[in-house]
Amino acid sequence: MNGPEITFSVAPELRLFVPSDRRRGRTTVVTDGSSTLGHVVESLGVPLTEAGRLLVDGSPVPVSHIPRAGEHVDVLGVQRPQQVPGAPLRFLLDVHLGTLARRLRLLGVDAAYENEDIGDPALAALSAKERRVLLSRDRGLLRRREIWAGAYVYSDRPDDQLTDVLERFAPALAPWTRCTACNGPLREADKDSVQNRLEQGTQRSYDVFAQCTACERVYWRGAHHANLEAIVESAMRTAGTTTRGDASVGPGQGPAPAA
């Protein structure tokens, strides 16, 4: 670039996206005189999904602002909880976030997930088609213009990932109401109606079941239930909510992978 020179600083939570020599205080950026501020921000490594307000000399400006010589730009982080236009709030997760997807489903959050890599263009198109917030750790994917909304997942640890999403978006939680395998709604199931899907030991040991209305998988409160209940209780504390007690069976055990 060979144009107006501006100074630039980013919020602390965004510093991981920019080169190390730009992570503290003001740094100088030479623009080309025609690119928007949004383009400049992205060229420095910050996905626009992670940028909150953009301030020029202390005043908010849109991403379409054309920087002028001598301006100082502050890039703030996204305000939490983040308001996403449209309802209901739904998510789409990329192939690397399977555990996070299952945990969101465990909490009753609508979380679509592709367990095969369908490619960035297809994921972005699906986000736009179904109006889902695309969650990813791929910065390049989040820069695709066709996505409807997106968010960077900052941690590689499932516990921290879940806390991050809950704190950022504050989704409504309804634990034990979704299939962790396919995202379909669960319903209470009579033991006789699912008996042909159960092993003999399960038939003898359990009497209360739930079944997915989409893929028909059966769930009961088996060996994994205590671990999953701990995840739910922790998430509800993060959300400042309490669980609904023992009314729902939920994915305590069954053919779906444990969260």
PDB file of C-alpha atoms in Angstrom:
ATOM      1  CA  MET A   1       0.000   0.000   0.000  1.00  0.00           C
ATOM      2  CA  ASN A   2       1.185   3.519  -0.711  1.00  0.00           C
ATOM      3  CA  GLY A   3      -1.325   6.075   0.493  1.00  0.00           C
ATOM      4  CA  PRO A   4      -2.609   7.791   3.642  1.00  0.00           C
ATOM      5  CA  GLU A   5      -0.837   6.867   6.850  1.00  0.00           C
ATOM      6  CA  ILE A   6      -2.971   6.153   9.909  1.00  0.00           C
ATOM      7  CA  THR A   7      -2.377   4.811  13.392  1.00  0.00           C
ATOM      8  CA  PHE A   8      -4.095   1.739  14.652  1.00  0.00           C
ATOM      9  CA  SER A   9      -4.719  -0.100  17.921  1.00  0.00           C
ATOM     10  CA  VAL A  10      -6.778  -3.185  18.792  1.00  0.00           C
ATOM     11  CA  ALA A  11      -8.553  -4.302  21.955  1.00  0.00           C
ATOM     12  CA  PRO A  12      -6.578  -6.751  24.143  1.00  0.00           C
ATOM     13  CA  GLU A  13      -8.824  -9.708  23.263  1.00  0.00           C
ATOM     14  CA  LEU A  14      -8.106  -9.160  19.557  1.00  0.00           C
ATOM     15  CA  ARG A  15      -4.332  -9.013  19.792  1.00  0.00           C
ATOM     16  CA  LEU A  16      -3.906 -12.699  19.006  1.00  0.00           C
ATOM     17  CA  PHE A  17      -5.077 -11.971  15.446  1.00  0.00           C
ATOM     18  CA  VAL A  18      -2.460  -9.320  14.592  1.00  0.00           C
ATOM     19  CA  PRO A  19       1.321  -9.662  14.147  1.00  0.00           C
ATOM     20  CA  SER A  20       3.295  -9.522  17.388  1.00  0.00           C
ATOM     21  CA  ASP A  21       4.756  -6.104  16.600  1.00  0.00           C
ATOM     22  CA  ARG A  22       1.231  -4.621  16.472  1.00  0.00           C
ATOM     23  CA  ARG A  23      -0.103  -6.029  19.722  1.00  0.00           C
ATOM     24  CA  ARG A  24       0.697  -3.151  22.062  1.00  0.00           C
ATOM     25  CA  GLY A  25      -0.167   0.499  21.739  1.00  0.00           C
ATOM     26  CA  ARG A  26      -0.485   2.409  18.496  1.00  0.00           C
ATOM     27  CA  THR A  27       1.149   1.186  15.321  1.00  0.00           C
ATOM     28  CA  THR A  28       1.354   2.819  11.931  1.00  0.00           C
ATOM     29  CA  VAL A  29      -0.526   1.519   8.910  1.00  0.00           C
ATOM     30  CA  VAL A  30      -0.150   2.823   5.365  1.00  0.00           C
ATOM     31  CA  THR A  31      -3.383   2.400   3.393  1.00  0.00           C
ATOM     32  CA  ASP A  32      -4.001   2.618  -0.349  1.00  0.00           C
ATOM     33  CA  GLY A  33      -6.420   5.534  -0.101  1.00  0.00           C
ATOM     34  CA  SER A  34      -9.413   3.632  -1.486  1.00  0.00           C
ATOM     35  CA  SER A  35      -9.907   0.509   0.641  1.00  0.00           C
ATOM     36  CA  THR A  36     -12.554   0.585   3.346  1.00  0.00           C
ATOM     37  CA  LEU A  37     -11.668   0.454   7.005  1.00  0.00           C
ATOM     38  CA  GLY A  38     -13.223  -3.012   7.139  1.00  0.00           C
ATOM     39  CA  HIS A  39     -10.773  -4.190   4.489  1.00  0.00           C
ATOM     40  CA  VAL A  40      -7.857  -2.632   6.375  1.00  0.00           C
ATOM     41  CA  VAL A  41      -8.915  -4.337   9.620  1.00  0.00           C
ATOM     42  CA  GLU A  42      -9.106  -7.711   7.897  1.00  0.00           C
ATOM     43  CA  SER A  43      -5.784  -7.164   6.114  1.00  0.00           C
ATOM     44  CA  LEU A  44      -4.183  -6.833   9.551  1.00  0.00           C
ATOM     45  CA  GLY A  45      -5.591 -10.234  10.531  1.00  0.00           C
ATOM     46  CA  VAL A  46      -8.744  -9.403  12.513  1.00  0.00           C
ATOM     47  CA  PRO A  47     -11.895 -11.142  11.168  1.00  0.00           C
ATOM     48  CA  LEU A  48     -14.774  -8.679  11.053  1.00  0.00           C
ATOM     49  CA  THR A  49     -16.867 -11.205  12.982  1.00  0.00           C
ATOM     50  CA  GLU A  50     -14.634 -10.393  15.971  1.00  0.00           C
ATOM     51  CA  ALA A  51     -14.552  -6.615  15.577  1.00  0.00           C
ATOM     52  CA  GLY A  52     -17.056  -4.629  17.563  1.00  0.00           C
ATOM     53  CA  ARG A  53     -17.204  -0.869  17.241  1.00  0.00           C
ATOM     54  CA  LEU A  54     -14.661   0.862  15.036  1.00  0.00           C
ATOM     55  CA  LEU A  55     -13.630   4.271  16.362  1.00  0.00           C
ATOM     56  CA  VAL A  56     -11.856   6.954  14.360  1.00  0.00           C
ATOM     57  CA  ASP A  57     -10.395   9.612  16.644  1.00  0.00           C
ATOM     58  CA  GLY A  58     -12.864   8.454  19.289  1.00  0.00           C
ATOM     59  CA  SER A  59     -16.012   8.527  17.143  1.00  0.00           C
ATOM     60  CA  PRO A  60     -17.766   5.402  15.792  1.00  0.00           C
ATOM     61  CA  VAL A  61     -17.623   4.830  12.039  1.00  0.00           C
ATOM     62  CA  PRO A  62     -18.985   2.062   9.754  1.00  0.00           C
ATOM     63  CA  VAL A  63     -16.778  -0.567   8.148  1.00  0.00           C
ATOM     64  CA  SER A  64     -17.312   1.310   4.855  1.00  0.00           C
ATOM     65  CA  HIS A  65     -15.347   4.316   6.131  1.00  0.00           C
ATOM     66  CA  ILE A  66     -12.349   5.246   3.950  1.00  0.00           C
ATOM     67  CA  PRO A  67      -9.398   6.076   6.212  1.00  0.00           C
ATOM     68  CA  ARG A  68      -7.781   9.479   5.806  1.00  0.00           C
ATOM     69  CA  ALA A  69      -4.233  10.535   6.622  1.00  0.00           C
ATOM     70  CA  GLY A  70      -3.567  11.170  10.291  1.00  0.00           C
ATOM     71  CA  GLU A  71      -6.611   9.329  11.642  1.00  0.00           C
ATOM     72  CA  HIS A  72      -6.320   7.022  14.603  1.00  0.00           C
ATOM     73  CA  VAL A  73      -8.391   3.826  14.544  1.00  0.00           C
ATOM     74  CA  ASP A  74      -9.418   1.815  17.596  1.00  0.00           C
ATOM     75  CA  VAL A  75     -10.808  -1.655  16.916  1.00  0.00           C
ATOM     76  CA  LEU A  76     -12.917  -2.781  19.859  1.00  0.00           C
ATOM     77  CA  GLY A  77     -14.054  -6.302  20.638  1.00  0.00           C
ATOM     78  CA  VAL A  78     -17.610  -7.577  20.265  1.00  0.00           C
ATOM     79  CA  GLN A  79     -19.906  -6.475  23.073  1.00  0.00           C
ATOM     80  CA  ARG A  80     -21.219  -9.394  25.103  1.00  0.00           C
ATOM     81  CA  PRO A  81     -23.824 -10.767  25.078  1.00  0.00           C
ATOM     82  CA  GLN A  82     -23.786 -10.261  21.338  1.00  0.00           C
ATOM     83  CA  GLN A  83     -27.124  -9.508  19.728  1.00  0.00           C
ATOM     84  CA  VAL A  84     -27.692 -11.470  16.514  1.00  0.00           C
ATOM     85  CA  PRO A  85     -30.505 -10.264  14.235  1.00  0.00           C
ATOM     86  CA  GLY A  86     -33.307 -12.675  13.526  1.00  0.00           C
ATOM     87  CA  ALA A  87     -34.764 -15.464  15.589  1.00  0.00           C
ATOM     88  CA  PRO A  88     -34.345 -18.094  16.735  1.00  0.00           C
ATOM     89  CA  LEU A  89     -30.614 -18.121  17.459  1.00  0.00           C
ATOM     90  CA  ARG A  90     -29.083 -21.111  15.672  1.00  0.00           C
ATOM     91  CA  PHE A  91     -25.530 -22.283  15.077  1.00  0.00           C
ATOM     92  CA  LEU A  92     -23.491 -24.107  12.457  1.00  0.00           C
ATOM     93  CA  LEU A  93     -20.175 -25.661  13.486  1.00  0.00           C
ATOM     94  CA  ASP A  94     -17.322 -26.730  11.264  1.00  0.00           C
ATOM     95  CA  VAL A  95     -15.817 -30.212  11.155  1.00  0.00           C
ATOM     96  CA  HIS A  96     -13.321 -29.529  13.963  1.00  0.00           C
ATOM     97  CA  LEU A  97     -15.925 -28.646  16.613  1.00  0.00           C
ATOM     98  CA  GLY A  98     -17.820 -31.905  17.043  1.00  0.00           C
ATOM     99  CA  THR A  99     -17.529 -32.011  20.845  1.00  0.00           C
ATOM    100  CA  LEU A 100     -18.766 -28.436  21.141  1.00  0.00           C
ATOM    101  CA  ALA A 101     -21.691 -29.265  18.856  1.00  0.00           C
ATOM    102  CA  ARG A 102     -22.715 -32.226  21.021  1.00  0.00           C
ATOM    103  CA  ARG A 103     -22.501 -30.156  24.185  1.00  0.00           C
ATOM    104  CA  LEU A 104     -24.618 -27.368  22.724  1.00  0.00           C
ATOM    105  CA  ARG A 105     -27.211 -29.971  21.682  1.00  0.00           C
ATOM    106  CA  LEU A 106     -27.079 -31.444  25.176  1.00  0.00           C
ATOM    107  CA  LEU A 107     -28.177 -28.010  26.398  1.00  0.00           C
ATOM    108  CA  GLY A 108     -31.013 -27.858  23.881  1.00  0.00           C
ATOM    109  CA  VAL A 109     -29.278 -25.361  21.580  1.00  0.00           C
ATOM    110  CA  ASP A 110     -29.905 -25.769  17.841  1.00  0.00           C
ATOM    111  CA  ALA A 111     -26.410 -26.661  16.606  1.00  0.00           C
ATOM    112  CA  ALA A 112     -25.968 -28.035  13.094  1.00  0.00           C
ATOM    113  CA  TYR A 113     -22.683 -29.837  12.527  1.00  0.00           C
ATOM    114  CA  GLU A 114     -20.983 -31.372   9.517  1.00  0.00           C
ATOM    115  CA  ASN A 115     -18.900 -34.391  10.557  1.00  0.00           C
ATOM    116  CA  GLU A 116     -17.259 -34.416   7.146  1.00  0.00           C
ATOM    117  CA  ASP A 117     -15.307 -31.542   5.644  1.00  0.00           C
ATOM    118  CA  ILE A 118     -17.706 -30.158   3.035  1.00  0.00           C
ATOM    119  CA  GLY A 119     -15.423 -27.218   2.259  1.00  0.00           C
ATOM    120  CA  ASP A 120     -15.490 -23.558   3.198  1.00  0.00           C
ATOM    121  CA  PRO A 121     -17.755 -22.397   0.336  1.00  0.00           C
ATOM    122  CA  ALA A 122     -20.441 -24.960   1.241  1.00  0.00           C
ATOM    123  CA  LEU A 123     -20.294 -24.099   4.952  1.00  0.00           C
ATOM    124  CA  ALA A 124     -20.577 -20.390   4.241  1.00  0.00           C
ATOM    125  CA  ALA A 125     -23.500 -20.996   1.872  1.00  0.00           C
ATOM    126  CA  LEU A 126     -25.254 -23.154   4.478  1.00  0.00           C
ATOM    127  CA  SER A 127     -24.810 -20.430   7.084  1.00  0.00           C
ATOM    128  CA  ALA A 128     -26.501 -17.963   4.740  1.00  0.00           C
ATOM    129  CA  LYS A 129     -29.243 -20.344   3.606  1.00  0.00           C
ATOM    130  CA  GLU A 130     -30.290 -21.400   7.113  1.00  0.00           C
ATOM    131  CA  ARG A 131     -29.375 -18.104   8.851  1.00  0.00           C
ATOM    132  CA  ARG A 132     -27.036 -19.784  11.305  1.00  0.00           C
ATOM    133  CA  VAL A 133     -24.109 -18.314  13.196  1.00  0.00           C
ATOM    134  CA  LEU A 134     -21.037 -20.109  11.880  1.00  0.00           C
ATOM    135  CA  LEU A 135     -18.636 -21.143  14.651  1.00  0.00           C
ATOM    136  CA  SER A 136     -15.075 -21.936  13.639  1.00  0.00           C
ATOM    137  CA  ARG A 137     -11.417 -21.669  14.575  1.00  0.00           C
ATOM    138  CA  ASP A 138     -10.598 -21.067  10.903  1.00  0.00           C
ATOM    139  CA  ARG A 139     -10.004 -17.330  10.423  1.00  0.00           C
ATOM    140  CA  GLY A 140     -10.086 -17.652   6.658  1.00  0.00           C
ATOM    141  CA  LEU A 141     -13.523 -19.267   6.759  1.00  0.00           C
ATOM    142  CA  LEU A 142     -14.880 -16.436   8.899  1.00  0.00           C
ATOM    143  CA  ARG A 143     -13.698 -13.884   6.334  1.00  0.00           C
ATOM    144  CA  ARG A 144     -15.919 -15.281   3.600  1.00  0.00           C
ATOM    145  CA  ARG A 145     -18.426 -12.628   2.576  1.00  0.00           C
ATOM    146  CA  GLU A 146     -21.337 -15.031   2.048  1.00  0.00           C
ATOM    147  CA  ILE A 147     -21.636 -16.185   5.667  1.00  0.00           C
ATOM    148  CA  TRP A 148     -24.711 -14.833   7.448  1.00  0.00           C
ATOM    149  CA  ALA A 149     -22.995 -14.375  10.821  1.00  0.00           C
ATOM    150  CA  GLY A 150     -19.961 -15.944  12.408  1.00  0.00           C
ATOM    151  CA  ALA A 151     -17.775 -16.169  15.473  1.00  0.00           C
ATOM    152  CA  TYR A 152     -14.254 -17.320  16.172  1.00  0.00           C
ATOM    153  CA  VAL A 153     -13.924 -20.047  18.809  1.00  0.00           C
ATOM    154  CA  TYR A 154     -10.951 -18.896  20.845  1.00  0.00           C
ATOM    155  CA  SER A 155      -9.993 -22.050  22.734  1.00  0.00           C
ATOM    156  CA  ASP A 156      -9.191 -25.598  21.661  1.00  0.00           C
ATOM    157  CA  ARG A 157     -10.562 -26.987  24.958  1.00  0.00           C
ATOM    158  CA  PRO A 158     -14.237 -28.060  24.849  1.00  0.00           C
ATOM    159  CA  ASP A 159     -14.992 -26.741  28.364  1.00  0.00           C
ATOM    160  CA  ASP A 160     -13.663 -23.292  27.494  1.00  0.00           C
ATOM    161  CA  GLN A 161     -15.295 -23.350  24.066  1.00  0.00           C
ATOM    162  CA  LEU A 162     -18.709 -23.968  25.579  1.00  0.00           C
ATOM    163  CA  THR A 163     -18.278 -21.228  28.185  1.00  0.00           C
ATOM    164  CA  ASP A 164     -17.155 -18.809  25.474  1.00  0.00           C
ATOM    165  CA  VAL A 165     -20.206 -19.457  23.285  1.00  0.00           C
ATOM    166  CA  LEU A 166     -22.621 -19.244  26.218  1.00  0.00           C
ATOM    167  CA  GLU A 167     -21.131 -15.978  27.452  1.00  0.00           C
ATOM    168  CA  ARG A 168     -20.928 -14.437  23.996  1.00  0.00           C
ATOM    169  CA  PHE A 169     -24.400 -15.281  22.703  1.00  0.00           C
ATOM    170  CA  ALA A 170     -26.447 -16.147  25.821  1.00  0.00           C
ATOM    171  CA  PRO A 171     -28.606 -18.701  23.956  1.00  0.00           C
ATOM    172  CA  ALA A 172     -31.764 -19.999  25.590  1.00  0.00           C
ATOM    173  CA  LEU A 173     -31.029 -23.357  27.215  1.00  0.00           C
ATOM    174  CA  ALA A 174     -33.335 -26.370  27.450  1.00  0.00           C
ATOM    175  CA  PRO A 175     -31.164 -29.326  28.560  1.00  0.00           C
ATOM    176  CA  TRP A 176     -32.022 -32.891  27.562  1.00  0.00           C
ATOM    177  CA  THR A 177     -34.341 -31.875  24.719  1.00  0.00           C
ATOM    178  CA  ARG A 178     -32.129 -32.516  21.664  1.00  0.00           C
ATOM    179  CA  CYS A 179     -30.440 -35.540  20.172  1.00  0.00           C
ATOM    180  CA  THR A 180     -26.694 -35.136  20.585  1.00  0.00           C
ATOM    181  CA  ALA A 181     -26.121 -37.210  17.452  1.00  0.00           C
ATOM    182  CA  CYS A 182     -28.321 -35.446  14.895  1.00  0.00           C
ATOM    183  CA  ASN A 183     -29.713 -32.298  16.583  1.00  0.00           C
ATOM    184  CA  GLY A 184     -33.329 -33.512  16.327  1.00  0.00           C
ATOM    185  CA  PRO A 185     -35.883 -32.939  19.115  1.00  0.00           C
ATOM    186  CA  LEU A 186     -36.341 -35.628  21.762  1.00  0.00           C
ATOM    187  CA  ARG A 187     -39.663 -36.949  23.040  1.00  0.00           C
ATOM    188  CA  GLU A 188     -40.545 -39.234  25.903  1.00  0.00           C
ATOM    189  CA  ALA A 189     -40.784 -42.848  24.757  1.00  0.00           C
ATOM    190  CA  ASP A 190     -42.741 -45.742  26.152  1.00  0.00           C
ATOM    191  CA  LYS A 191     -40.518 -48.713  26.942  1.00  0.00           C
ATOM    192  CA  ASP A 192     -42.637 -51.063  24.853  1.00  0.00           C
ATOM    193  CA  SER A 193     -42.299 -48.820  21.795  1.00  0.00           C
ATOM    194  CA  VAL A 194     -38.480 -48.898  21.875  1.00  0.00           C
ATOM    195  CA  GLN A 195     -37.930 -52.388  23.270  1.00  0.00           C
ATOM    196  CA  ASN A 196     -36.741 -53.817  19.957  1.00  0.00           C
ATOM    197  CA  ARG A 197     -33.910 -51.245  19.947  1.00  0.00           C
ATOM    198  CA  LEU A 198     -32.607 -52.193  23.393  1.00  0.00           C
ATOM    199  CA  GLU A 199     -30.193 -54.849  24.528  1.00  0.00           C
ATOM    200  CA  GLN A 200     -31.503 -57.283  27.142  1.00  0.00           C
ATOM    201  CA  GLY A 201     -29.440 -55.769  29.949  1.00  0.00           C
ATOM    202  CA  THR A 202     -30.848 -52.325  29.222  1.00  0.00           C
ATOM    203  CA  GLN A 203     -34.389 -53.707  29.094  1.00  0.00           C
ATOM    204  CA  ARG A 204     -33.966 -55.197  32.546  1.00  0.00           C
ATOM    205  CA  SER A 205     -32.246 -52.190  34.136  1.00  0.00           C
ATOM    206  CA  TYR A 206     -34.127 -49.144  32.836  1.00  0.00           C
ATOM    207  CA  ASP A 207     -37.740 -48.102  32.467  1.00  0.00           C
ATOM    208  CA  VAL A 208     -37.618 -44.429  31.388  1.00  0.00           C
ATOM    209  CA  PHE A 209     -36.559 -43.536  27.847  1.00  0.00           C
ATOM    210  CA  ALA A 210     -36.480 -40.741  25.306  1.00  0.00           C
ATOM    211  CA  GLN A 211     -36.296 -41.041  21.544  1.00  0.00           C
ATOM    212  CA  CYS A 212     -35.176 -38.686  18.814  1.00  0.00           C
ATOM    213  CA  THR A 213     -38.035 -37.710  16.530  1.00  0.00           C
ATOM    214  CA  ALA A 214     -35.611 -37.375  13.608  1.00  0.00           C
ATOM    215  CA  CYS A 215     -33.150 -40.296  13.691  1.00  0.00           C
ATOM    216  CA  GLU A 216     -35.098 -42.444  16.218  1.00  0.00           C
ATOM    217  CA  ARG A 217     -32.129 -43.050  18.486  1.00  0.00           C
ATOM    218  CA  VAL A 218     -33.079 -44.062  22.012  1.00  0.00           C
ATOM    219  CA  TYR A 219     -31.684 -42.538  25.209  1.00  0.00           C
ATOM    220  CA  TRP A 220     -31.794 -43.541  28.864  1.00  0.00           C
ATOM    221  CA  ARG A 221     -30.024 -42.552  32.057  1.00  0.00           C
ATOM    222  CA  GLY A 222     -27.105 -44.889  31.895  1.00  0.00           C
ATOM    223  CA  ALA A 223     -23.457 -44.864  32.863  1.00  0.00           C
ATOM    224  CA  HIS A 224     -22.640 -41.565  31.135  1.00  0.00           C
ATOM    225  CA  HIS A 225     -25.479 -39.586  32.671  1.00  0.00           C
ATOM    226  CA  ALA A 226     -23.558 -38.305  35.700  1.00  0.00           C
ATOM    227  CA  ASN A 227     -20.783 -36.890  33.506  1.00  0.00           C
ATOM    228  CA  LEU A 228     -23.271 -35.209  31.200  1.00  0.00           C
ATOM    229  CA  GLU A 229     -25.253 -33.865  34.128  1.00  0.00           C
ATOM    230  CA  ALA A 230     -22.085 -32.201  35.434  1.00  0.00           C
ATOM    231  CA  ILE A 231     -21.600 -30.495  32.055  1.00  0.00           C
ATOM    232  CA  VAL A 232     -25.204 -29.301  32.122  1.00  0.00           C
ATOM    233  CA  GLU A 233     -24.987 -27.994  35.689  1.00  0.00           C
ATOM    234  CA  SER A 234     -21.783 -26.089  34.909  1.00  0.00           C
ATOM    235  CA  ALA A 235     -23.312 -24.565  31.779  1.00  0.00           C
ATOM    236  CA  MET A 236     -26.447 -23.536  33.637  1.00  0.00           C
ATOM    237  CA  ARG A 237     -24.328 -21.781  36.251  1.00  0.00           C
ATOM    238  CA  THR A 238     -22.502 -19.941  33.485  1.00  0.00           C
ATOM    239  CA  ALA A 239     -25.844 -18.913  32.024  1.00  0.00           C
ATOM    240  CA  GLY A 240     -27.225 -17.965  35.437  1.00  0.00           C
ATOM    241  CA  THR A 241     -30.049 -20.485  35.083  1.00  0.00           C
ATOM    242  CA  THR A 242     -31.170 -23.569  36.962  1.00  0.00           C
ATOM    243  CA  THR A 243     -31.999 -26.972  35.529  1.00  0.00           C
ATOM    244  CA  ARG A 244     -35.525 -28.249  35.230  1.00  0.00           C
ATOM    245  CA  GLY A 245     -34.920 -31.153  37.589  1.00  0.00           C
ATOM    246  CA  ASP A 246     -35.326 -34.797  36.590  1.00  0.00           C
ATOM    247  CA  ALA A 247     -38.314 -34.493  34.278  1.00  0.00           C
ATOM    248  CA  SER A 248     -36.366 -35.244  31.111  1.00  0.00           C
ATOM    249  CA  VAL A 249     -34.374 -38.325  30.291  1.00  0.00           C
ATOM    250  CA  GLY A 250     -31.998 -36.813  27.799  1.00  0.00           C
ATOM    251  CA  PRO A 251     -28.895 -38.346  26.265  1.00  0.00           C
ATOM    252  CA  GLY A 252     -27.509 -40.038  29.345  1.00  0.00           C
ATOM    253  CA  GLN A 253     -26.606 -43.097  27.314  1.00  0.00           C
ATOM    254  CA  GLY A 254     -27.419 -44.644  23.993  1.00  0.00           C
ATOM    255  CA  PRO A 255     -25.935 -44.841  20.513  1.00  0.00           C
ATOM    256  CA  ALA A 256     -24.891 -41.180  20.387  1.00  0.00           C
ATOM    257  CA  PRO A 257     -21.274 -40.315  21.241  1.00  0.00           C
ATOM    258  CA  ALA A 258     -20.780 -38.980  24.757  1.00  0.00           C
ATOM    259  CA  ALA A 259     -20.205 -35.257  25.101  1.00  0.00           C
TER     260      ALA A 259
END
